[in-house]
Amino acid sequence: GAVVSQHPSWVICKSGTSVKIECRSLDFQATTMFWYRQFPKQSLMLMATSNEGSKATYEQGVEKDKFLINHASLTLSTLTVTSAHPEDSSFYICSPRGVAGLQETQYFGPGTRLLVL
Amino acid sequence: AQSVTQLGSHVSVSEGALVLLRCNYSSSVPPYLFWYVQYPNQGLQLLLKYTSAATLVKGINGFEAEFKKSETSFHLTKPSAHMSDAAEYFCAVRKTSYDKVIFGPGTSLSVIP
């Protein structure tokens, strides 16, 4: 199956700083990228959806100016948490969707754990 | 709007016993259905998926799930639990192949030796 990588796998930062998380699809073209957030002992909640070259669509309650998503290419998407605060501490998971072989499919990245002090 | 419910936030079984994790969905049309497993501090791993082919779907690690339209259910089973099955299990639904995946609240499975 396709390989999806996220970098960094974990990050600790001070409150007020910005953190950029990269998501790469290594052997297929991700025409759509989903970003999820998972708080401890909770389920995955969709934050936003982006199509390559277009602006992201955010779910209700997710601040678009705080969580900046860039999907400039078919193999790379980034999520930037701006002015991070302790309540932004979470597990962030990207999920690229595209065509692998002849089939449209969706994968999940390994996740990035963010701790804001 | 589509949604997923998982009955039982925590399930404990003895090693070697049957595993049954429940999932019910609400959707106006038969959706795509998935089961994912998440081990501690790791990402998601796809166990199996239903895409309107056979109603009984076999997945990895000996798991299988049966799609029952009349009950709007997609319960996950495994005949004999192994210690390595202890993890968090998420049922998920997607309305069409181009829609977003919505996750259920998850069920934590413990396996007692």
mmCIF file with all atom_site columns, C-alpha atoms in Angstrom:
data_model
loop_
_atom_site.group_PDB
_atom_site.id
_atom_site.type_symbol
_atom_site.label_atom_id
_atom_site.label_alt_id
_atom_site.label_comp_id
_atom_site.label_asym_id
_atom_site.label_entity_id
_atom_site.label_seq_id
_atom_site.pdbx_PDB_ins_code
_atom_site.Cartn_x
_atom_site.Cartn_y
_atom_site.Cartn_z
_atom_site.occupancy
_atom_site.B_iso_or_equiv
_atom_site.pdbx_formal_charge
_atom_site.auth_seq_id
_atom_site.auth_comp_id
_atom_site.auth_asym_id
_atom_site.auth_atom_id
_atom_site.pdbx_PDB_model_num
ATOM 1   C CA . GLY A 1 1   ? 0.000   0.000   0.000   1.00 0.00 ? 1   GLY A CA 1
ATOM 2   C CA . ALA A 1 2   ? 0.896   3.638   -0.240  1.00 0.00 ? 2   ALA A CA 1
ATOM 3   C CA . VAL A 1 3   ? 3.185   5.180   2.307   1.00 0.00 ? 3   VAL A CA 1
ATOM 4   C CA . VAL A 1 4   ? 2.268   8.366   4.105   1.00 0.00 ? 4   VAL A CA 1
ATOM 5   C CA . SER A 1 5   ? 4.758   10.171  6.288   1.00 0.00 ? 5   SER A CA 1
ATOM 6   C CA . GLN A 1 6   ? 4.343   12.978  8.769   1.00 0.00 ? 6   GLN A CA 1
ATOM 7   C CA . HIS A 1 7   ? 7.078   15.173  10.123  1.00 0.00 ? 7   HIS A CA 1
ATOM 8   C CA . PRO A 1 8   ? 7.736   15.726  12.893  1.00 0.00 ? 8   PRO A CA 1
ATOM 9   C CA . SER A 1 9   ? 6.320   12.694  14.676  1.00 0.00 ? 9   SER A CA 1
ATOM 10  C CA . TRP A 1 10  ? 6.204   14.675  17.874  1.00 0.00 ? 10  TRP A CA 1
ATOM 11  C CA . VAL A 1 11  ? 6.896   18.250  18.876  1.00 0.00 ? 11  VAL A CA 1
ATOM 12  C CA . ILE A 1 12  ? 6.997   20.253  22.083  1.00 0.00 ? 12  ILE A CA 1
ATOM 13  C CA . CYS A 1 13  ? 6.726   24.006  21.845  1.00 0.00 ? 13  CYS A CA 1
ATOM 14  C CA . LYS A 1 14  ? 6.152   27.051  23.990  1.00 0.00 ? 14  LYS A CA 1
ATOM 15  C CA . SER A 1 15  ? 2.802   28.777  24.098  1.00 0.00 ? 15  SER A CA 1
ATOM 16  C CA . GLY A 1 16  ? 2.526   31.469  21.440  1.00 0.00 ? 16  GLY A CA 1
ATOM 17  C CA . THR A 1 17  ? 4.839   29.864  18.909  1.00 0.00 ? 17  THR A CA 1
ATOM 18  C CA . SER A 1 18  ? 3.813   28.402  15.563  1.00 0.00 ? 18  SER A CA 1
ATOM 19  C CA . VAL A 1 19  ? 4.323   24.796  14.556  1.00 0.00 ? 19  VAL A CA 1
ATOM 20  C CA . LYS A 1 20  ? 4.316   23.382  11.039  1.00 0.00 ? 20  LYS A CA 1
ATOM 21  C CA . ILE A 1 21  ? 3.432   19.744  10.394  1.00 0.00 ? 21  ILE A CA 1
ATOM 22  C CA . GLU A 1 22  ? 4.247   18.169  7.045   1.00 0.00 ? 22  GLU A CA 1
ATOM 23  C CA . CYS A 1 23  ? 2.381   15.308  5.441   1.00 0.00 ? 23  CYS A CA 1
ATOM 24  C CA . ARG A 1 24  ? 3.852   13.538  2.443   1.00 0.00 ? 24  ARG A CA 1
ATOM 25  C CA . SER A 1 25  ? 2.326   10.839  0.285   1.00 0.00 ? 25  SER A CA 1
ATOM 26  C CA . LEU A 1 26  ? 5.327   8.987   -1.017  1.00 0.00 ? 26  LEU A CA 1
ATOM 27  C CA . ASP A 1 27  ? 4.041   6.890   -3.895  1.00 0.00 ? 27  ASP A CA 1
ATOM 28  C CA . PHE A 1 28  ? 0.676   8.216   -4.941  1.00 0.00 ? 28  PHE A CA 1
ATOM 29  C CA . GLN A 1 29  ? -0.869  11.535  -5.793  1.00 0.00 ? 29  GLN A CA 1
ATOM 30  C CA . ALA A 1 30  ? -3.106  12.976  -3.123  1.00 0.00 ? 30  ALA A CA 1
ATOM 31  C CA . THR A 1 31  ? -5.750  15.028  -4.859  1.00 0.00 ? 31  THR A CA 1
ATOM 32  C CA . THR A 1 32  ? -7.542  15.551  -1.550  1.00 0.00 ? 32  THR A CA 1
ATOM 33  C CA . MET A 1 33  ? -6.092  15.910  1.924   1.00 0.00 ? 33  MET A CA 1
ATOM 34  C CA . PHE A 1 34  ? -7.993  15.549  5.168   1.00 0.00 ? 34  PHE A CA 1
ATOM 35  C CA . TRP A 1 35  ? -6.587  16.733  8.482   1.00 0.00 ? 35  TRP A CA 1
ATOM 36  C CA . TYR A 1 36  ? -7.872  15.174  11.691  1.00 0.00 ? 36  TYR A CA 1
ATOM 37  C CA . ARG A 1 37  ? -7.261  15.937  15.345  1.00 0.00 ? 37  ARG A CA 1
ATOM 38  C CA . GLN A 1 38  ? -7.466  13.446  18.176  1.00 0.00 ? 38  GLN A CA 1
ATOM 39  C CA . PHE A 1 39  ? -7.512  14.470  21.831  1.00 0.00 ? 39  PHE A CA 1
ATOM 40  C CA . PRO A 1 40  ? -6.484  11.891  24.474  1.00 0.00 ? 40  PRO A CA 1
ATOM 41  C CA . LYS A 1 41  ? -8.900  9.003   24.745  1.00 0.00 ? 41  LYS A CA 1
ATOM 42  C CA . GLN A 1 42  ? -11.178 10.510  22.120  1.00 0.00 ? 42  GLN A CA 1
ATOM 43  C CA . SER A 1 43  ? -11.993 9.788   18.529  1.00 0.00 ? 43  SER A CA 1
ATOM 44  C CA . LEU A 1 44  ? -10.625 11.469  15.430  1.00 0.00 ? 44  LEU A CA 1
ATOM 45  C CA . MET A 1 45  ? -12.354 14.694  14.532  1.00 0.00 ? 45  MET A CA 1
ATOM 46  C CA . LEU A 1 46  ? -12.087 16.111  11.043  1.00 0.00 ? 46  LEU A CA 1
ATOM 47  C CA . MET A 1 47  ? -10.614 19.595  11.027  1.00 0.00 ? 47  MET A CA 1
ATOM 48  C CA . ALA A 1 48  ? -10.493 20.468  7.350   1.00 0.00 ? 48  ALA A CA 1
ATOM 49  C CA . THR A 1 49  ? -10.470 19.189  3.798   1.00 0.00 ? 49  THR A CA 1
ATOM 50  C CA . SER A 1 50  ? -8.303  20.547  1.026   1.00 0.00 ? 50  SER A CA 1
ATOM 51  C CA . ASN A 1 51  ? -7.996  19.812  -2.656  1.00 0.00 ? 51  ASN A CA 1
ATOM 52  C CA . GLU A 1 52  ? -4.665  20.299  -4.393  1.00 0.00 ? 52  GLU A CA 1
ATOM 53  C CA . GLY A 1 53  ? -4.246  23.916  -5.389  1.00 0.00 ? 53  GLY A CA 1
ATOM 54  C CA . SER A 1 54  ? -7.411  25.099  -3.644  1.00 0.00 ? 54  SER A CA 1
ATOM 55  C CA . LYS A 1 55  ? -8.214  26.667  -0.312  1.00 0.00 ? 55  LYS A CA 1
ATOM 56  C CA . ALA A 1 56  ? -9.121  24.328  2.502   1.00 0.00 ? 56  ALA A CA 1
ATOM 57  C CA . THR A 1 57  ? -12.668 23.868  3.744   1.00 0.00 ? 57  THR A CA 1
ATOM 58  C CA . TYR A 1 58  ? -12.849 23.904  7.519   1.00 0.00 ? 58  TYR A CA 1
ATOM 59  C CA . GLU A 1 59  ? -15.287 22.054  9.746   1.00 0.00 ? 59  GLU A CA 1
ATOM 60  C CA . GLN A 1 60  ? -17.525 24.008  12.040  1.00 0.00 ? 60  GLN A CA 1
ATOM 61  C CA . GLY A 1 61  ? -15.689 25.237  15.100  1.00 0.00 ? 61  GLY A CA 1
ATOM 62  C CA . VAL A 1 62  ? -12.211 25.024  13.585  1.00 0.00 ? 62  VAL A CA 1
ATOM 63  C CA . GLU A 1 63  ? -10.512 28.410  13.213  1.00 0.00 ? 63  GLU A CA 1
ATOM 64  C CA . LYS A 1 64  ? -9.113  28.758  9.719   1.00 0.00 ? 64  LYS A CA 1
ATOM 65  C CA . ASP A 1 65  ? -6.772  31.560  10.736  1.00 0.00 ? 65  ASP A CA 1
ATOM 66  C CA . LYS A 1 66  ? -5.299  29.449  13.496  1.00 0.00 ? 66  LYS A CA 1
ATOM 67  C CA . PHE A 1 67  ? -4.872  26.214  11.565  1.00 0.00 ? 67  PHE A CA 1
ATOM 68  C CA . LEU A 1 68  ? -3.340  27.112  8.238   1.00 0.00 ? 68  LEU A CA 1
ATOM 69  C CA . ILE A 1 69  ? -3.447  24.372  5.629   1.00 0.00 ? 69  ILE A CA 1
ATOM 70  C CA . ASN A 1 70  ? -1.426  24.377  2.448   1.00 0.00 ? 70  ASN A CA 1
ATOM 71  C CA . HIS A 1 71  ? -1.878  21.732  -0.228  1.00 0.00 ? 71  HIS A CA 1
ATOM 72  C CA . ALA A 1 72  ? 0.294   23.101  -2.957  1.00 0.00 ? 72  ALA A CA 1
ATOM 73  C CA . SER A 1 73  ? 1.310   19.806  -4.519  1.00 0.00 ? 73  SER A CA 1
ATOM 74  C CA . LEU A 1 74  ? -0.063  16.311  -4.966  1.00 0.00 ? 74  LEU A CA 1
ATOM 75  C CA . THR A 1 75  ? 2.504   14.855  -2.588  1.00 0.00 ? 75  THR A CA 1
ATOM 76  C CA . LEU A 1 76  ? 2.808   17.458  0.144   1.00 0.00 ? 76  LEU A CA 1
ATOM 77  C CA . SER A 1 77  ? 0.414   19.180  2.507   1.00 0.00 ? 77  SER A CA 1
ATOM 78  C CA . THR A 1 78  ? 1.222   21.206  5.589   1.00 0.00 ? 78  THR A CA 1
ATOM 79  C CA . LEU A 1 79  ? -0.734  22.161  8.679   1.00 0.00 ? 79  LEU A CA 1
ATOM 80  C CA . THR A 1 80  ? 0.542   25.147  10.624  1.00 0.00 ? 80  THR A CA 1
ATOM 81  C CA . VAL A 1 81  ? -0.748  25.728  14.119  1.00 0.00 ? 81  VAL A CA 1
ATOM 82  C CA . THR A 1 82  ? -0.290  29.446  14.655  1.00 0.00 ? 82  THR A CA 1
ATOM 83  C CA . SER A 1 83  ? 0.176   30.960  18.108  1.00 0.00 ? 83  SER A CA 1
ATOM 84  C CA . ALA A 1 84  ? -0.230  27.588  19.716  1.00 0.00 ? 84  ALA A CA 1
ATOM 85  C CA . HIS A 1 85  ? -1.771  27.307  23.165  1.00 0.00 ? 85  HIS A CA 1
ATOM 86  C CA . PRO A 1 86  ? -1.907  24.381  25.605  1.00 0.00 ? 86  PRO A CA 1
ATOM 87  C CA . GLU A 1 87  ? -5.442  23.517  24.479  1.00 0.00 ? 87  GLU A CA 1
ATOM 88  C CA . ASP A 1 88  ? -4.033  22.851  20.988  1.00 0.00 ? 88  ASP A CA 1
ATOM 89  C CA . SER A 1 89  ? -2.032  19.942  22.389  1.00 0.00 ? 89  SER A CA 1
ATOM 90  C CA . SER A 1 90  ? -3.307  16.960  20.465  1.00 0.00 ? 90  SER A CA 1
ATOM 91  C CA . PHE A 1 91  ? -2.518  14.213  17.976  1.00 0.00 ? 91  PHE A CA 1
ATOM 92  C CA . TYR A 1 92  ? -2.768  15.517  14.422  1.00 0.00 ? 92  TYR A CA 1
ATOM 93  C CA . ILE A 1 93  ? -3.298  13.020  11.616  1.00 0.00 ? 93  ILE A CA 1
ATOM 94  C CA . CYS A 1 94  ? -3.289  13.686  7.905   1.00 0.00 ? 94  CYS A CA 1
ATOM 95  C CA . SER A 1 95  ? -5.215  11.540  5.489   1.00 0.00 ? 95  SER A CA 1
ATOM 96  C CA . PRO A 1 96  ? -4.452  11.822  1.787   1.00 0.00 ? 96  PRO A CA 1
ATOM 97  C CA . ARG A 1 97  ? -6.878  10.528  -0.786  1.00 0.00 ? 97  ARG A CA 1
ATOM 98  C CA . GLY A 1 98  ? -6.082  9.845   -4.390  1.00 0.00 ? 98  GLY A CA 1
ATOM 99  C CA . VAL A 1 99  ? -5.688  7.178   -7.022  1.00 0.00 ? 99  VAL A CA 1
ATOM 100 C CA . ALA A 1 100 ? -3.297  4.342   -6.276  1.00 0.00 ? 100 ALA A CA 1
ATOM 101 C CA . GLY A 1 101 ? -3.042  1.951   -9.179  1.00 0.00 ? 101 GLY A CA 1
ATOM 102 C CA . LEU A 1 102 ? -6.511  2.020   -10.708 1.00 0.00 ? 102 LEU A CA 1
ATOM 103 C CA . GLN A 1 103 ? -8.408  2.531   -7.491  1.00 0.00 ? 103 GLN A CA 1
ATOM 104 C CA . GLU A 1 104 ? -9.372  5.641   -5.614  1.00 0.00 ? 104 GLU A CA 1
ATOM 105 C CA . THR A 1 105 ? -8.368  5.156   -2.014  1.00 0.00 ? 105 THR A CA 1
ATOM 106 C CA . GLN A 1 106 ? -7.551  6.922   1.213   1.00 0.00 ? 106 GLN A CA 1
ATOM 107 C CA . TYR A 1 107 ? -4.717  6.457   3.662   1.00 0.00 ? 107 TYR A CA 1
ATOM 108 C CA . PHE A 1 108 ? -3.851  7.792   7.107   1.00 0.00 ? 108 PHE A CA 1
ATOM 109 C CA . GLY A 1 109 ? -0.540  9.181   8.231   1.00 0.00 ? 109 GLY A CA 1
ATOM 110 C CA . PRO A 1 110 ? 1.207   8.006   11.410  1.00 0.00 ? 110 PRO A CA 1
ATOM 111 C CA . GLY A 1 111 ? 0.281   11.202  13.227  1.00 0.00 ? 111 GLY A CA 1
ATOM 112 C CA . THR A 1 112 ? 2.107   14.072  14.904  1.00 0.00 ? 112 THR A CA 1
ATOM 113 C CA . ARG A 1 113 ? 1.840   14.534  18.616  1.00 0.00 ? 113 ARG A CA 1
ATOM 114 C CA . LEU A 1 114 ? 1.909   18.191  19.644  1.00 0.00 ? 114 LEU A CA 1
ATOM 115 C CA . LEU A 1 115 ? 2.474   19.327  23.208  1.00 0.00 ? 115 LEU A CA 1
ATOM 116 C CA . VAL A 1 116 ? 2.206   23.026  23.914  1.00 0.00 ? 116 VAL A CA 1
ATOM 117 C CA . LEU A 1 117 ? 3.671   24.150  27.220  1.00 0.00 ? 117 LEU A CA 1
ATOM 118 C CA . ALA B 2 1   ? -26.090 13.563  8.175   1.00 0.00 ? 1   ALA B CA 1
ATOM 119 C CA . GLN B 2 2   ? -24.244 10.332  8.514   1.00 0.00 ? 2   GLN B CA 1
ATOM 120 C CA . SER B 2 3   ? -22.967 9.211   11.898  1.00 0.00 ? 3   SER B CA 1
ATOM 121 C CA . VAL B 2 4   ? -21.560 6.200   13.663  1.00 0.00 ? 4   VAL B CA 1
ATOM 122 C CA . THR B 2 5   ? -22.228 4.848   17.123  1.00 0.00 ? 5   THR B CA 1
ATOM 123 C CA . GLN B 2 6   ? -20.197 2.235   18.925  1.00 0.00 ? 6   GLN B CA 1
ATOM 124 C CA . LEU B 2 7   ? -21.914 0.525   21.824  1.00 0.00 ? 7   LEU B CA 1
ATOM 125 C CA . GLY B 2 8   ? -19.499 0.100   24.681  1.00 0.00 ? 8   GLY B CA 1
ATOM 126 C CA . SER B 2 9   ? -16.571 2.450   25.117  1.00 0.00 ? 9   SER B CA 1
ATOM 127 C CA . HIS B 2 10  ? -14.638 -0.363  26.764  1.00 0.00 ? 10  HIS B CA 1
ATOM 128 C CA . VAL B 2 11  ? -14.815 -4.112  26.204  1.00 0.00 ? 11  VAL B CA 1
ATOM 129 C CA . SER B 2 12  ? -12.873 -6.768  28.100  1.00 0.00 ? 12  SER B CA 1
ATOM 130 C CA . VAL B 2 13  ? -12.527 -10.352 26.925  1.00 0.00 ? 13  VAL B CA 1
ATOM 131 C CA . SER B 2 14  ? -10.470 -13.297 28.053  1.00 0.00 ? 14  SER B CA 1
ATOM 132 C CA . GLU B 2 15  ? -7.676  -14.544 25.848  1.00 0.00 ? 15  GLU B CA 1
ATOM 133 C CA . GLY B 2 16  ? -9.127  -17.089 23.440  1.00 0.00 ? 16  GLY B CA 1
ATOM 134 C CA . ALA B 2 17  ? -12.681 -15.789 23.795  1.00 0.00 ? 17  ALA B CA 1
ATOM 135 C CA . LEU B 2 18  ? -14.859 -14.294 21.081  1.00 0.00 ? 18  LEU B CA 1
ATOM 136 C CA . VAL B 2 19  ? -14.398 -10.619 20.344  1.00 0.00 ? 19  VAL B CA 1
ATOM 137 C CA . LEU B 2 20  ? -17.522 -8.658  19.397  1.00 0.00 ? 20  LEU B CA 1
ATOM 138 C CA . LEU B 2 21  ? -17.323 -4.903  18.882  1.00 0.00 ? 21  LEU B CA 1
ATOM 139 C CA . ARG B 2 22  ? -20.542 -3.207  17.903  1.00 0.00 ? 22  ARG B CA 1
ATOM 140 C CA . CYS B 2 23  ? -21.045 -0.503  15.318  1.00 0.00 ? 23  CYS B CA 1
ATOM 141 C CA . ASN B 2 24  ? -24.248 1.044   14.031  1.00 0.00 ? 24  ASN B CA 1
ATOM 142 C CA . TYR B 2 25  ? -24.453 3.690   11.375  1.00 0.00 ? 25  TYR B CA 1
ATOM 143 C CA . SER B 2 26  ? -27.034 6.159   10.231  1.00 0.00 ? 26  SER B CA 1
ATOM 144 C CA . SER B 2 27  ? -27.072 6.994   6.583   1.00 0.00 ? 27  SER B CA 1
ATOM 145 C CA . SER B 2 28  ? -29.697 7.587   3.958   1.00 0.00 ? 28  SER B CA 1
ATOM 146 C CA . VAL B 2 29  ? -27.944 5.237   1.583   1.00 0.00 ? 29  VAL B CA 1
ATOM 147 C CA . PRO B 2 30  ? -25.738 2.199   2.172   1.00 0.00 ? 30  PRO B CA 1
ATOM 148 C CA . PRO B 2 31  ? -22.391 3.805   2.889   1.00 0.00 ? 31  PRO B CA 1
ATOM 149 C CA . TYR B 2 32  ? -18.809 2.731   2.807   1.00 0.00 ? 32  TYR B CA 1
ATOM 150 C CA . LEU B 2 33  ? -17.929 1.288   6.210   1.00 0.00 ? 33  LEU B CA 1
ATOM 151 C CA . PHE B 2 34  ? -14.553 0.753   7.818   1.00 0.00 ? 34  PHE B CA 1
ATOM 152 C CA . TRP B 2 35  ? -12.939 -0.623  10.924  1.00 0.00 ? 35  TRP B CA 1
ATOM 153 C CA . TYR B 2 36  ? -9.625  0.804   12.041  1.00 0.00 ? 36  TYR B CA 1
ATOM 154 C CA . VAL B 2 37  ? -7.362  -0.226  14.906  1.00 0.00 ? 37  VAL B CA 1
ATOM 155 C CA . GLN B 2 38  ? -5.085  2.107   16.812  1.00 0.00 ? 38  GLN B CA 1
ATOM 156 C CA . TYR B 2 39  ? -2.382  0.802   19.102  1.00 0.00 ? 39  TYR B CA 1
ATOM 157 C CA . PRO B 2 40  ? -1.129  3.052   21.915  1.00 0.00 ? 40  PRO B CA 1
ATOM 158 C CA . ASN B 2 41  ? 0.699   6.114   20.654  1.00 0.00 ? 41  ASN B CA 1
ATOM 159 C CA . GLN B 2 42  ? 0.398   5.016   17.040  1.00 0.00 ? 42  GLN B CA 1
ATOM 160 C CA . GLY B 2 43  ? -1.567  5.954   13.952  1.00 0.00 ? 43  GLY B CA 1
ATOM 161 C CA . LEU B 2 44  ? -4.494  4.124   12.409  1.00 0.00 ? 44  LEU B CA 1
ATOM 162 C CA . GLN B 2 45  ? -4.374  0.776   10.683  1.00 0.00 ? 45  GLN B CA 1
ATOM 163 C CA . LEU B 2 46  ? -7.184  -0.352  8.393   1.00 0.00 ? 46  LEU B CA 1
ATOM 164 C CA . LEU B 2 47  ? -8.634  -3.686  9.500   1.00 0.00 ? 47  LEU B CA 1
ATOM 165 C CA . LEU B 2 48  ? -11.304 -4.057  6.834   1.00 0.00 ? 48  LEU B CA 1
ATOM 166 C CA . LYS B 2 49  ? -13.795 -2.163  4.725   1.00 0.00 ? 49  LYS B CA 1
ATOM 167 C CA . TYR B 2 50  ? -17.229 -2.704  3.213   1.00 0.00 ? 50  TYR B CA 1
ATOM 168 C CA . THR B 2 51  ? -17.833 -1.268  -0.235  1.00 0.00 ? 51  THR B CA 1
ATOM 169 C CA . SER B 2 52  ? -21.168 -2.850  -1.267  1.00 0.00 ? 52  SER B CA 1
ATOM 170 C CA . ALA B 2 53  ? -19.689 -6.124  -2.444  1.00 0.00 ? 53  ALA B CA 1
ATOM 171 C CA . ALA B 2 54  ? -19.975 -9.130  -0.114  1.00 0.00 ? 54  ALA B CA 1
ATOM 172 C CA . THR B 2 55  ? -21.820 -8.424  3.131   1.00 0.00 ? 55  THR B CA 1
ATOM 173 C CA . LEU B 2 56  ? -19.335 -10.496 5.122   1.00 0.00 ? 56  LEU B CA 1
ATOM 174 C CA . VAL B 2 57  ? -15.977 -8.815  4.978   1.00 0.00 ? 57  VAL B CA 1
ATOM 175 C CA . LYS B 2 58  ? -12.777 -10.483 6.052   1.00 0.00 ? 58  LYS B CA 1
ATOM 176 C CA . GLY B 2 59  ? -9.912  -8.350  7.258   1.00 0.00 ? 59  GLY B CA 1
ATOM 177 C CA . ILE B 2 60  ? -6.456  -8.671  8.667   1.00 0.00 ? 60  ILE B CA 1
ATOM 178 C CA . ASN B 2 61  ? -5.441  -10.389 11.892  1.00 0.00 ? 61  ASN B CA 1
ATOM 179 C CA . GLY B 2 62  ? -8.427  -12.762 11.788  1.00 0.00 ? 62  GLY B CA 1
ATOM 180 C CA . PHE B 2 63  ? -11.072 -10.049 12.089  1.00 0.00 ? 63  PHE B CA 1
ATOM 181 C CA . GLU B 2 64  ? -14.248 -9.948  10.072  1.00 0.00 ? 64  GLU B CA 1
ATOM 182 C CA . ALA B 2 65  ? -17.389 -7.831  9.976   1.00 0.00 ? 65  ALA B CA 1
ATOM 183 C CA . GLU B 2 66  ? -20.869 -8.343  8.604   1.00 0.00 ? 66  GLU B CA 1
ATOM 184 C CA . PHE B 2 67  ? -22.896 -5.601  6.995   1.00 0.00 ? 67  PHE B CA 1
ATOM 185 C CA . LYS B 2 68  ? -26.570 -5.885  7.927   1.00 0.00 ? 68  LYS B CA 1
ATOM 186 C CA . LYS B 2 69  ? -28.656 -3.276  6.177   1.00 0.00 ? 69  LYS B CA 1
ATOM 187 C CA . SER B 2 70  ? -31.839 -4.164  8.076   1.00 0.00 ? 70  SER B CA 1
ATOM 188 C CA . GLU B 2 71  ? -30.082 -3.479  11.366  1.00 0.00 ? 71  GLU B CA 1
ATOM 189 C CA . THR B 2 72  ? -27.828 -0.680  10.028  1.00 0.00 ? 72  THR B CA 1
ATOM 190 C CA . SER B 2 73  ? -24.973 -2.500  11.714  1.00 0.00 ? 73  SER B CA 1
ATOM 191 C CA . PHE B 2 74  ? -21.405 -3.435  10.913  1.00 0.00 ? 74  PHE B CA 1
ATOM 192 C CA . HIS B 2 75  ? -20.187 -5.342  13.954  1.00 0.00 ? 75  HIS B CA 1
ATOM 193 C CA . LEU B 2 76  ? -16.590 -6.529  14.168  1.00 0.00 ? 76  LEU B CA 1
ATOM 194 C CA . THR B 2 77  ? -15.791 -10.038 15.342  1.00 0.00 ? 77  THR B CA 1
ATOM 195 C CA . LYS B 2 78  ? -12.850 -12.322 15.922  1.00 0.00 ? 78  LYS B CA 1
ATOM 196 C CA . PRO B 2 79  ? -13.310 -15.925 17.031  1.00 0.00 ? 79  PRO B CA 1
ATOM 197 C CA . SER B 2 80  ? -10.403 -16.029 19.455  1.00 0.00 ? 80  SER B CA 1
ATOM 198 C CA . ALA B 2 81  ? -8.862  -13.015 21.153  1.00 0.00 ? 81  ALA B CA 1
ATOM 199 C CA . HIS B 2 82  ? -5.116  -12.666 21.403  1.00 0.00 ? 82  HIS B CA 1
ATOM 200 C CA . MET B 2 83  ? -3.214  -10.481 23.819  1.00 0.00 ? 83  MET B CA 1
ATOM 201 C CA . SER B 2 84  ? -1.923  -8.459  20.877  1.00 0.00 ? 84  SER B CA 1
ATOM 202 C CA . ASP B 2 85  ? -5.497  -7.458  19.977  1.00 0.00 ? 85  ASP B CA 1
ATOM 203 C CA . ALA B 2 86  ? -5.622  -5.041  22.912  1.00 0.00 ? 86  ALA B CA 1
ATOM 204 C CA . ALA B 2 87  ? -6.070  -1.638  21.288  1.00 0.00 ? 87  ALA B CA 1
ATOM 205 C CA . GLU B 2 88  ? -8.577  1.056   20.401  1.00 0.00 ? 88  GLU B CA 1
ATOM 206 C CA . TYR B 2 89  ? -10.982 0.191   17.609  1.00 0.00 ? 89  TYR B CA 1
ATOM 207 C CA . PHE B 2 90  ? -12.815 2.750   15.504  1.00 0.00 ? 90  PHE B CA 1
ATOM 208 C CA . CYS B 2 91  ? -15.741 2.167   13.215  1.00 0.00 ? 91  CYS B CA 1
ATOM 209 C CA . ALA B 2 92  ? -15.993 4.743   10.450  1.00 0.00 ? 92  ALA B CA 1
ATOM 210 C CA . VAL B 2 93  ? -18.403 5.643   7.667   1.00 0.00 ? 93  VAL B CA 1
ATOM 211 C CA . ARG B 2 94  ? -18.144 7.438   4.381   1.00 0.00 ? 94  ARG B CA 1
ATOM 212 C CA . LYS B 2 95  ? -21.199 8.282   2.328   1.00 0.00 ? 95  LYS B CA 1
ATOM 213 C CA . THR B 2 96  ? -19.593 8.118   -1.100  1.00 0.00 ? 96  THR B CA 1
ATOM 214 C CA . SER B 2 97  ? -16.116 7.440   -2.365  1.00 0.00 ? 97  SER B CA 1
ATOM 215 C CA . TYR B 2 98  ? -15.545 11.196  -2.508  1.00 0.00 ? 98  TYR B CA 1
ATOM 216 C CA . ASP B 2 99  ? -16.940 12.097  0.892   1.00 0.00 ? 99  ASP B CA 1
ATOM 217 C CA . LYS B 2 100 ? -15.115 12.551  4.186   1.00 0.00 ? 100 LYS B CA 1
ATOM 218 C CA . VAL B 2 101 ? -14.623 9.724   6.653   1.00 0.00 ? 101 VAL B CA 1
ATOM 219 C CA . ILE B 2 102 ? -16.553 10.135  9.904   1.00 0.00 ? 102 ILE B CA 1
ATOM 220 C CA . PHE B 2 103 ? -15.293 8.188   12.887  1.00 0.00 ? 103 PHE B CA 1
ATOM 221 C CA . GLY B 2 104 ? -17.220 6.632   15.724  1.00 0.00 ? 104 GLY B CA 1
ATOM 222 C CA . PRO B 2 105 ? -16.226 7.323   19.328  1.00 0.00 ? 105 PRO B CA 1
ATOM 223 C CA . GLY B 2 106 ? -14.093 4.196   19.555  1.00 0.00 ? 106 GLY B CA 1
ATOM 224 C CA . THR B 2 107 ? -14.059 1.067   21.689  1.00 0.00 ? 107 THR B CA 1
ATOM 225 C CA . SER B 2 108 ? -11.095 0.162   23.839  1.00 0.00 ? 108 SER B CA 1
ATOM 226 C CA . LEU B 2 109 ? -10.498 -3.577  23.845  1.00 0.00 ? 109 LEU B CA 1
ATOM 227 C CA . SER B 2 110 ? -8.711  -5.233  26.746  1.00 0.00 ? 110 SER B CA 1
ATOM 228 C CA . VAL B 2 111 ? -7.653  -8.870  26.622  1.00 0.00 ? 111 VAL B CA 1
ATOM 229 C CA . ILE B 2 112 ? -7.325  -10.639 29.941  1.00 0.00 ? 112 ILE B CA 1
ATOM 230 C CA . PRO B 2 113 ? -4.780  -13.471 30.144  1.00 0.00 ? 113 PRO B CA 1
#
